[in-house]
Coordinates of C-alpha atoms in Angstrom, one line a residue:
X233 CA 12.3 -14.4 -7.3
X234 CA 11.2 -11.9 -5.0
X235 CA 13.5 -9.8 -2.8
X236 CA 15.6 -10.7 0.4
X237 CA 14.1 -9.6 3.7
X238 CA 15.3 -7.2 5.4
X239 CA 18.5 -8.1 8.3
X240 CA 17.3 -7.8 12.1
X241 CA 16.9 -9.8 15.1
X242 CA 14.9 -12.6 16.5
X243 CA 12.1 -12.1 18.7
X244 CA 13.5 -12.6 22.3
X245 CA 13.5 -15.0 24.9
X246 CA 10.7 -17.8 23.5
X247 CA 9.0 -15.7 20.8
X248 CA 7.7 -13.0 22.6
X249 CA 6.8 -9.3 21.3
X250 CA 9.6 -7.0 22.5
X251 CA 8.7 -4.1 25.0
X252 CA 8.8 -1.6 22.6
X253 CA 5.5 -2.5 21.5
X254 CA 3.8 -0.6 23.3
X255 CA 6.0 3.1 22.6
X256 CA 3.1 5.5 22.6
X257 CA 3.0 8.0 19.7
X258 CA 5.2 11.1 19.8
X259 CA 2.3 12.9 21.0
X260 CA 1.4 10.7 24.3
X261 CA -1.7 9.2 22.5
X262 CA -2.7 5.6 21.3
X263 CA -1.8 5.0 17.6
X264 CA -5.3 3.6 15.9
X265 CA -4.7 -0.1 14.4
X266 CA -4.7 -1.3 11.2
X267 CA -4.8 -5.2 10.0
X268 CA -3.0 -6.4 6.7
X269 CA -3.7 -10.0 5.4
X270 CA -1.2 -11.2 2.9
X271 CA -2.4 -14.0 0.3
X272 CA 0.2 -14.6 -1.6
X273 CA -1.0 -16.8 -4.5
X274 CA -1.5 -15.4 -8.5
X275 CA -2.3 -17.2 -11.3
X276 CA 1.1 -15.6 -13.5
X277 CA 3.6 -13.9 -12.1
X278 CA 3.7 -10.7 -13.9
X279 CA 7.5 -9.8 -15.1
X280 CA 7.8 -6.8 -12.7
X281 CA 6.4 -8.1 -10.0
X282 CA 9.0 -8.5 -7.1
X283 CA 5.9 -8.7 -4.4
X284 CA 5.8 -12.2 -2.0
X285 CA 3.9 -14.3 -4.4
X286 CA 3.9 -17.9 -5.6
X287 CA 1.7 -19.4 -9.0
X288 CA 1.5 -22.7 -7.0
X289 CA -1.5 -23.8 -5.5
X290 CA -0.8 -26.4 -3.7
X291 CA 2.7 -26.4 -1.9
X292 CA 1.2 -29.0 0.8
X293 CA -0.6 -29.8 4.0
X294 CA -1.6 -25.9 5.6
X295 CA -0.1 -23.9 2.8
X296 CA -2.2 -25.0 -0.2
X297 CA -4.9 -22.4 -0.8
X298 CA -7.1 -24.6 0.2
X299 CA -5.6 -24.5 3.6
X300 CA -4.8 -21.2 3.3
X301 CA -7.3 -19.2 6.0
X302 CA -6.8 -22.3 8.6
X303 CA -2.9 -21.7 8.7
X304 CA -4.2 -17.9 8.9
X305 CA -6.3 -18.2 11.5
X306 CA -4.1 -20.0 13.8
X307 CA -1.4 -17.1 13.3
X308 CA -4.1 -14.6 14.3
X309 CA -4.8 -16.1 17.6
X310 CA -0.9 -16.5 18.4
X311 CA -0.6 -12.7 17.6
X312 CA -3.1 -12.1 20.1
X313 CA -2.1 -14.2 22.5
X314 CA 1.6 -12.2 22.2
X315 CA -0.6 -9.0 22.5
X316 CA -2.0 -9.6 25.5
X317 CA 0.7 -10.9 27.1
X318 CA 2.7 -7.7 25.7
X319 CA 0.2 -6.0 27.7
X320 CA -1.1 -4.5 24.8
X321 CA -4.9 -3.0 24.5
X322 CA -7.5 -4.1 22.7
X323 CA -7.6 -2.0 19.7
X324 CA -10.4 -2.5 16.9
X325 CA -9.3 -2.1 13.7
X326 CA -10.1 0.6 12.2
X327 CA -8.8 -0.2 8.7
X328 CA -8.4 -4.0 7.0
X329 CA -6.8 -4.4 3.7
X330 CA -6.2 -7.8 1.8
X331 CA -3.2 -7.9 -0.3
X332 CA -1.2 -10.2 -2.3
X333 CA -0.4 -11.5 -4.5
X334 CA -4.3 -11.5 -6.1
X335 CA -6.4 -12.6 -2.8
X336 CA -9.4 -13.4 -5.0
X337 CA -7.5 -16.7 -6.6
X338 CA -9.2 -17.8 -2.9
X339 CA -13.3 -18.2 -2.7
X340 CA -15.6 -14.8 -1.8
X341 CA -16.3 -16.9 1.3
X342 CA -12.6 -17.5 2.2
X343 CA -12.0 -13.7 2.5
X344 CA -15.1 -13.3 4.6
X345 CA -13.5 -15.6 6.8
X346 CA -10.0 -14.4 7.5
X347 CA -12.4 -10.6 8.2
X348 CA -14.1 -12.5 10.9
X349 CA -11.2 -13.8 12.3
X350 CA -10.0 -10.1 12.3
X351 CA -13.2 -9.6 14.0
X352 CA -12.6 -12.0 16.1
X353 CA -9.0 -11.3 17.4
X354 CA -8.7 -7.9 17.3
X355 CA -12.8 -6.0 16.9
X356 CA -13.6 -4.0 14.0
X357 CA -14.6 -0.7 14.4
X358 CA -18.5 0.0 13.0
X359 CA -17.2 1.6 10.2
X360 CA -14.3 0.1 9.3
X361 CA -13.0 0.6 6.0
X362 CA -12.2 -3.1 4.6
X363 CA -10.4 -3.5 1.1
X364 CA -9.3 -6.2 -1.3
X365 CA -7.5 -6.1 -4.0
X366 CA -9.0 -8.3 -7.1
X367 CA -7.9 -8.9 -10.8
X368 CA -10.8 -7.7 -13.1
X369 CA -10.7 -11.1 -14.8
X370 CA -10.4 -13.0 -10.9
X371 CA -14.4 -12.2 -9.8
X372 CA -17.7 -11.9 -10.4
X373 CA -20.6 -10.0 -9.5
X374 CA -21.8 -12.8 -7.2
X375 CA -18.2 -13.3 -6.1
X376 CA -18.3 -9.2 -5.4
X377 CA -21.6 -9.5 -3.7
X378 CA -20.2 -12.4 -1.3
X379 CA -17.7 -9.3 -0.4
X380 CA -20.3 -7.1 0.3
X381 CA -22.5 -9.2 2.3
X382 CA -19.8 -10.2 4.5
X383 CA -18.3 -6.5 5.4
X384 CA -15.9 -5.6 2.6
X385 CA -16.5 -1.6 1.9
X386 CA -14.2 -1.3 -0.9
X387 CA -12.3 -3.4 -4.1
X388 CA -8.9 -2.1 -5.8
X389 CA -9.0 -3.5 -9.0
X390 CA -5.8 -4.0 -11.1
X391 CA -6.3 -2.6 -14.1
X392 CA -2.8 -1.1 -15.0
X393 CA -3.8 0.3 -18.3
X394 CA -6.4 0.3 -21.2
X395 CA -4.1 -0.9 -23.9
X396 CA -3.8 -4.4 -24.9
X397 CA -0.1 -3.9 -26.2
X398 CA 1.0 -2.1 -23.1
X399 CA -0.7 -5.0 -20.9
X400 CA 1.0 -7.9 -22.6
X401 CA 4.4 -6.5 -21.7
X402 CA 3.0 -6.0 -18.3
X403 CA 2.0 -9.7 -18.7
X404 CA -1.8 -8.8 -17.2
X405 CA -4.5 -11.3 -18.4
X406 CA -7.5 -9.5 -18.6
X407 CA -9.3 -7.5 -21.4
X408 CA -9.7 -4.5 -20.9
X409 CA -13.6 -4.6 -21.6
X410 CA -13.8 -6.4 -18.5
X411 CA -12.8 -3.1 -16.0
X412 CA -16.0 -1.4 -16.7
X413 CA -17.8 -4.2 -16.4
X414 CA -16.1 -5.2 -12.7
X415 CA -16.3 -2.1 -11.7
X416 CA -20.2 -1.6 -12.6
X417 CA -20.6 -4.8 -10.9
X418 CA -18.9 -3.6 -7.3
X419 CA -21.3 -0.8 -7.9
X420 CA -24.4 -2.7 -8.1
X421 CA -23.2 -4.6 -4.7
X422 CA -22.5 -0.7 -2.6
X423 CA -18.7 -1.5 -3.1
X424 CA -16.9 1.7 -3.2
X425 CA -14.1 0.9 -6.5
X426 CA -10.3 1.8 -7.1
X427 CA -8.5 1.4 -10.1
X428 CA -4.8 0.9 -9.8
X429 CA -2.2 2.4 -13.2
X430 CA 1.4 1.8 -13.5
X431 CA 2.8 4.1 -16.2
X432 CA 6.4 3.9 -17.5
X433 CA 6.1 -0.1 -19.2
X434 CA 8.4 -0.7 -22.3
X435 CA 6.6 0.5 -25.5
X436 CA 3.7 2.8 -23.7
X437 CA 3.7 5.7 -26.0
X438 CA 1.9 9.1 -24.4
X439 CA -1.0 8.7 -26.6
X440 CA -1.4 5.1 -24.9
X441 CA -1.2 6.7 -21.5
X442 CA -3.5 9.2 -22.3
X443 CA -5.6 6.5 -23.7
X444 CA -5.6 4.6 -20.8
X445 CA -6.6 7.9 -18.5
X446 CA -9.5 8.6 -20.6
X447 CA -10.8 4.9 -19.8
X448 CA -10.8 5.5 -16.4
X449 CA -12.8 8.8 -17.3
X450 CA -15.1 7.5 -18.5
X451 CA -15.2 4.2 -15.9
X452 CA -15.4 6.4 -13.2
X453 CA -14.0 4.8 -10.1
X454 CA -14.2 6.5 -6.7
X455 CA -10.3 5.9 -6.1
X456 CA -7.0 6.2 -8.4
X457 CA -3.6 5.3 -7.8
X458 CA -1.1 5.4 -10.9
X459 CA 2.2 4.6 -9.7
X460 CA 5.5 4.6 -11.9
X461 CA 7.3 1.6 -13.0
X462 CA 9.7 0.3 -11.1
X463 CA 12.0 -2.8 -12.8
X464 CA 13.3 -4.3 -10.0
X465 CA 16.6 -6.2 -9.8
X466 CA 15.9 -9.9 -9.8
X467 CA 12.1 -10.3 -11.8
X468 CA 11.9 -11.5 -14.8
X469 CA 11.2 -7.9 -16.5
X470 CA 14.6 -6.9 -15.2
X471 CA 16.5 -9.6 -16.8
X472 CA 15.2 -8.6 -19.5
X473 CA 16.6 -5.2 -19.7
X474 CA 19.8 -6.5 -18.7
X475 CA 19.6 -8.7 -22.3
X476 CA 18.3 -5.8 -24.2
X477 CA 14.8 -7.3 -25.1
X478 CA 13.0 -4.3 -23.3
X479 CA 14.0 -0.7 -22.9
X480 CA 14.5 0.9 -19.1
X481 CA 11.9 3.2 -18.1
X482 CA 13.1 6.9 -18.8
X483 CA 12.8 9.3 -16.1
X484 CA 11.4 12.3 -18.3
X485 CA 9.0 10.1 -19.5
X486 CA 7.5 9.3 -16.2
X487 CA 7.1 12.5 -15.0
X488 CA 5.4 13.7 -18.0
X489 CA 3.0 10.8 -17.2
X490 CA 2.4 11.8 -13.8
X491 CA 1.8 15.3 -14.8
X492 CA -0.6 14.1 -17.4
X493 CA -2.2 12.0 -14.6
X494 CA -2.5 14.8 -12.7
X495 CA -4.2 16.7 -15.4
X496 CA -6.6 14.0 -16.5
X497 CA -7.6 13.3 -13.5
X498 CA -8.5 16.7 -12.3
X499 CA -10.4 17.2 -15.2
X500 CA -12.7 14.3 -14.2
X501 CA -13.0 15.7 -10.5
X502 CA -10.5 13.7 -8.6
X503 CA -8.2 15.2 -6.3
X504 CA -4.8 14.4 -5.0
X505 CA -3.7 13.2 -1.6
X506 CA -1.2 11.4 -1.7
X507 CA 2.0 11.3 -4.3
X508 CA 0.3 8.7 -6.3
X509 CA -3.2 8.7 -5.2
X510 CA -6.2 10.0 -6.3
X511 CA -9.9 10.5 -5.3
X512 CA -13.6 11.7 -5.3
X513 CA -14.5 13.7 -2.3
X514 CA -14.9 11.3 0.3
X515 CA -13.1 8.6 -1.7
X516 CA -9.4 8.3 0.1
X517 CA -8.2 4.8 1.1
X518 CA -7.8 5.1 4.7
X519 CA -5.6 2.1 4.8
X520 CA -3.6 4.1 3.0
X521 CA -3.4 7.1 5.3
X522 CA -2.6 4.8 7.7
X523 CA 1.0 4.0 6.6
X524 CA 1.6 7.4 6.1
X525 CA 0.7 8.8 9.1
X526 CA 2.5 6.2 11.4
X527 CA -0.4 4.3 12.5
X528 CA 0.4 0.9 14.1
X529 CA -0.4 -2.0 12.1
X530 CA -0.4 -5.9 11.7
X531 CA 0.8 -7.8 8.7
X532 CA -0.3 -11.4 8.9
X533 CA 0.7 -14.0 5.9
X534 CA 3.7 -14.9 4.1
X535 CA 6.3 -12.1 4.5
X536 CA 3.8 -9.3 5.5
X537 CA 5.4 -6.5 7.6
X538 CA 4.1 -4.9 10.9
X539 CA 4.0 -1.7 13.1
X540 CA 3.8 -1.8 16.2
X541 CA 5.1 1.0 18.9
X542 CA 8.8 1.5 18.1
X543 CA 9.1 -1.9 16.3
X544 CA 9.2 -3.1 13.1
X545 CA 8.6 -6.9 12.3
X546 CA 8.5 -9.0 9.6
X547 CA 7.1 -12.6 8.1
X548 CA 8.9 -15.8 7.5
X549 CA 8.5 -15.4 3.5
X550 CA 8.4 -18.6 2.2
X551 CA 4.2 -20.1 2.4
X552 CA 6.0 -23.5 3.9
X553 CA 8.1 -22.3 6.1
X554 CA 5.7 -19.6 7.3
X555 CA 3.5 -22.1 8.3
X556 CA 5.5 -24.9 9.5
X557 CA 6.3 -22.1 12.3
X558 CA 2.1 -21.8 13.0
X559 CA 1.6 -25.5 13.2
X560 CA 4.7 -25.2 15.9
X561 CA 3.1 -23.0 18.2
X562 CA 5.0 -20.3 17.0
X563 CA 4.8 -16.4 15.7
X564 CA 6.2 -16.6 11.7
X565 CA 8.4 -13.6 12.8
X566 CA 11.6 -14.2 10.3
X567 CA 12.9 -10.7 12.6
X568 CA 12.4 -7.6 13.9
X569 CA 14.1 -4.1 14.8
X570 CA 13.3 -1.2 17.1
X571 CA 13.3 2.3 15.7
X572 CA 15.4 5.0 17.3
X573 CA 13.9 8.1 17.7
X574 CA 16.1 9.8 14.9
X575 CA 14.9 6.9 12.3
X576 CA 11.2 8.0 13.6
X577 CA 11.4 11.7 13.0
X578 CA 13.4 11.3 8.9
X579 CA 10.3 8.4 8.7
X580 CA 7.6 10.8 9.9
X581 CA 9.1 13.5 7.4
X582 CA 9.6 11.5 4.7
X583 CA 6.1 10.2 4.3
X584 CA 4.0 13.2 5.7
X585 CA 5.5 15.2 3.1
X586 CA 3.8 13.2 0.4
X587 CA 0.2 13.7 1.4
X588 CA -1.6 16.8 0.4
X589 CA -2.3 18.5 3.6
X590 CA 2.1 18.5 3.9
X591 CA 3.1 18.8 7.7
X592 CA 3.5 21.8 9.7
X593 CA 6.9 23.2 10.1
X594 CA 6.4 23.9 13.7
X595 CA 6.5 20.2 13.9
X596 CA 10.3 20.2 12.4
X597 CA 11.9 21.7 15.9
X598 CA 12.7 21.2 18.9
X599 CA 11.3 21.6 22.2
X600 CA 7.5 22.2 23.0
X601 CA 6.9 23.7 19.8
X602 CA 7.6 20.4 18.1
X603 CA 4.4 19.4 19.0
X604 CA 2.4 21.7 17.0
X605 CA 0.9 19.9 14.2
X606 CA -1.5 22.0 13.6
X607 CA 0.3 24.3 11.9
X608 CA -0.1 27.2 14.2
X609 CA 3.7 27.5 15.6
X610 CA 6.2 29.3 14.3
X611 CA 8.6 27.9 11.8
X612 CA 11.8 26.8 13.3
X613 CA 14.6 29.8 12.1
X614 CA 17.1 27.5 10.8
X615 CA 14.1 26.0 8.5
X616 CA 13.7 29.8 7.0
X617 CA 16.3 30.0 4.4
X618 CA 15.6 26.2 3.2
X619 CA 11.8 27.0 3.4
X620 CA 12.1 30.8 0.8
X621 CA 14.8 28.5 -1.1
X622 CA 12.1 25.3 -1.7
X623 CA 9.8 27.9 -2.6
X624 CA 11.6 29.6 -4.9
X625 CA 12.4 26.3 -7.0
X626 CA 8.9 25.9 -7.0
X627 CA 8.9 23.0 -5.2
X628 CA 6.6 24.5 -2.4
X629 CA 3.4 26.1 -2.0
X630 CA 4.3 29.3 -0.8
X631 CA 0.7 29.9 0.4
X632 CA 0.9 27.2 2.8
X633 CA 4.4 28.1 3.6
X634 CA 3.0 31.1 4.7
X635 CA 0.4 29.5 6.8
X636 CA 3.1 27.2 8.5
X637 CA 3.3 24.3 6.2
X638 CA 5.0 22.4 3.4
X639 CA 3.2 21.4 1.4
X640 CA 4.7 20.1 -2.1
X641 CA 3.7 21.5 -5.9
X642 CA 3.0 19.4 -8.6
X643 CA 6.6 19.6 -9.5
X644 CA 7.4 18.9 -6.2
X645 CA 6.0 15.8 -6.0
X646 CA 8.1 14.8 -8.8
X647 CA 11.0 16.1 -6.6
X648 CA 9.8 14.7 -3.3
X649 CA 13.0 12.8 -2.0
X650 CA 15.2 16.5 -2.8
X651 CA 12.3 18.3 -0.3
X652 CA 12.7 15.5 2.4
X653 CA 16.5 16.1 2.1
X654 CA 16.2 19.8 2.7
X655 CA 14.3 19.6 5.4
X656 CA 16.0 17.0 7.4
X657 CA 19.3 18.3 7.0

């Protein structure tokens, strides 16, 4: 099962985008605009997963992958439509990520498409950054080289680790052989490569983890993201906690594995910038940034989310449903809610404080100097106290603090939610 969506209205009147929409950012300016296209098929349904996806194929007329960019397409076009009659602009997307789900269970040339009917809809910008996520053991190199050709910059490949003990609990089906080789491939085609880790699984000793850290060494990718383990209630993984087949991730071990992460990867010239990603100069997923630095964005597929203005919106989930409501005419909108201000600035906190460059404290009070975000202002005087007490725990750089930021320590990252607390209270 995956998880319940979140509770919030219907789109008004007959389906169309709220005013809100179009809130400008906090500063006055234009938000840039990011696309996300959800394919929500896999081949197995890995025990953790709780993500929007479905191991059948062919669950009918516009929902079976063969049908799959068709239904897609005719969402895009209703989404513009609802733009312009929003009285949104035009904006060319400056970031496009495809997600699922594994979007490569669809042809090379099927994700081509659904990028030109971002092209088409919204405009790319001339140097986009365009991602997809792939299984190593779900392409090719001609498969990558379709990619290429058709305007893909970048490929996250799922790697999760390098041992085969730690991947069959995980339930992954590739070798790990096969990571190099993929990701030797996307180089050949001038794909740029990230390797996504999940640390934590039931068994994973630290000499596996370290194992698997020295593979992607050695691979040398151009991205990293190594995320913690999460058992969610409802997967399969979780029931089997509950039954006492698998142990619950222990929250000492984690964070030695991020520190070791940390370490590792350092050692091989990547550089932190966000909680849980890593990269070579040059290297960071912009898509990425975009979420955390309240971008606006468009989620289109099964249960994908969006961003737009003060407005949050969010998929019909089910692949039938979703596009029974396209064939209709019809946004797949399952709901939406607008953001109060209050929700915007603990939301602007909570996720600029992950990224390496911290936010300025200046920004944290009010009036006009709540608009520095450069850093330059002073720091507001009830934030004083909090900001020498953060420091102290190590949890801050005091060098930045100095210079008018926060910006977390490596055992402040482990401790982000307790730094977000501080400063919002």
């Amino acid at each position: 099962m995956s998880p319940a969506q979140p509770v919030g209205d219907p789109l008004p009147g007959t389906g169309e985008l709220p005013p809100q929409v179009a809130a400008p950012a906090p500063d006055g300016n234009e938000r840039p605009f990011s696309v996300y296209l959800h394919v929500p098929y896999c081949r197995v349904r890995c025990g953790y997963c709780d993500f929007n996806t479905y191991t059948n194929l062919s669950m009918g007329r516009g929902v079976s992958a063969e049908d799959f960019v068709g239904t897609l397409a005719g969402e895009l076009r209703a989404t513009r439509r609802a733009m312009d009659a929003a009285g949104l602009p035009v904006r060319r997307a400056q970031t496009v990520f495809v997600g699922g789900g594994t979007p490569t269970m669809l042809p090379a040339s099927d994700l081509v498409r659904m990028l030109d009917l971002v092209r088409e809809c919204f405009g790319l910008a001339s140097d986009a950054e365009v991602t997809t996520e792939a299984n190593p053991d779900s392409v090719d190199e001609a498969d990558l080289a379709v990619l290429a050709r058709g305007g893909f910059t970048r490929v996250s490949f799922g790697m999760q680790s390098a041992v085969p003990h730690v991947l069959k609990v995980l339930e992954r089906t590739h070798e790990p052989a096969r990571v190099p080789r993929v990701v030797e491939w996307a180089r050949r085609t001038g794909l740029s490569t990230s390797l996504d880790l999940i640390y934590g699984a039931p068994g994973e000793s630290l000499e596996d983890w370290q194992r698997s850290l020295d593979a992607v060494a050695q691979i040398g990718p151009d991205h990293v993201s190594a995320y913690a383990l999460v058992i969610e209630e409802g997967t399969r993984m979780w029931g089997q906690v509950r039954r006492g087949e698998l142990p619950m991730p222990e929250d000492d071990d984690e964070a030695t594995k991020y520190e070791m992460a940390d370490a590792a990867l350092g050692r091989a010239g990547y550089e932190w910038y966000e909680i849980s990603n890593w990269a070579r100069p040059g290297a960071q997923c912009r898509h990425n940034r975009a979420y955390w630095l309240d971008w606006d964005w468009w989620g289109t597929g099964p249960g994908a989310h969006s961003h737009l203005g003060d407005v949050r919106l969010w998929n019909t989930k089910h692949p039938v449903a979703w596009a029974g409501q396209i064939a209709a005419g019809r946004l797949p909108v399952a709901g939406h809610e607008v953001i109060d201000a209050g929700s915007r600035e603990l939301e602007r906190i909570m996720l600029g404080i992950r990224l390496r460059e911290g936010i300025a404290l200046a920004s944290l009070a009010d009036g006009p100097s709540a608009n520095s975000a450069d850093g330059t202002g002073a720091t507001p005087p009830h934030l004083v106290p909090v900001m020498a007490g953060l420091v102290a725990d190590g949890l801050l750089d005091a060098g930045a603090a100095m210079r008018g930021r926060a910006v977390l320590t490596l055992r402040g990252r482990l401790m982000a939610d307790t730094v977000t607390r501080a400063l919002t209270q």
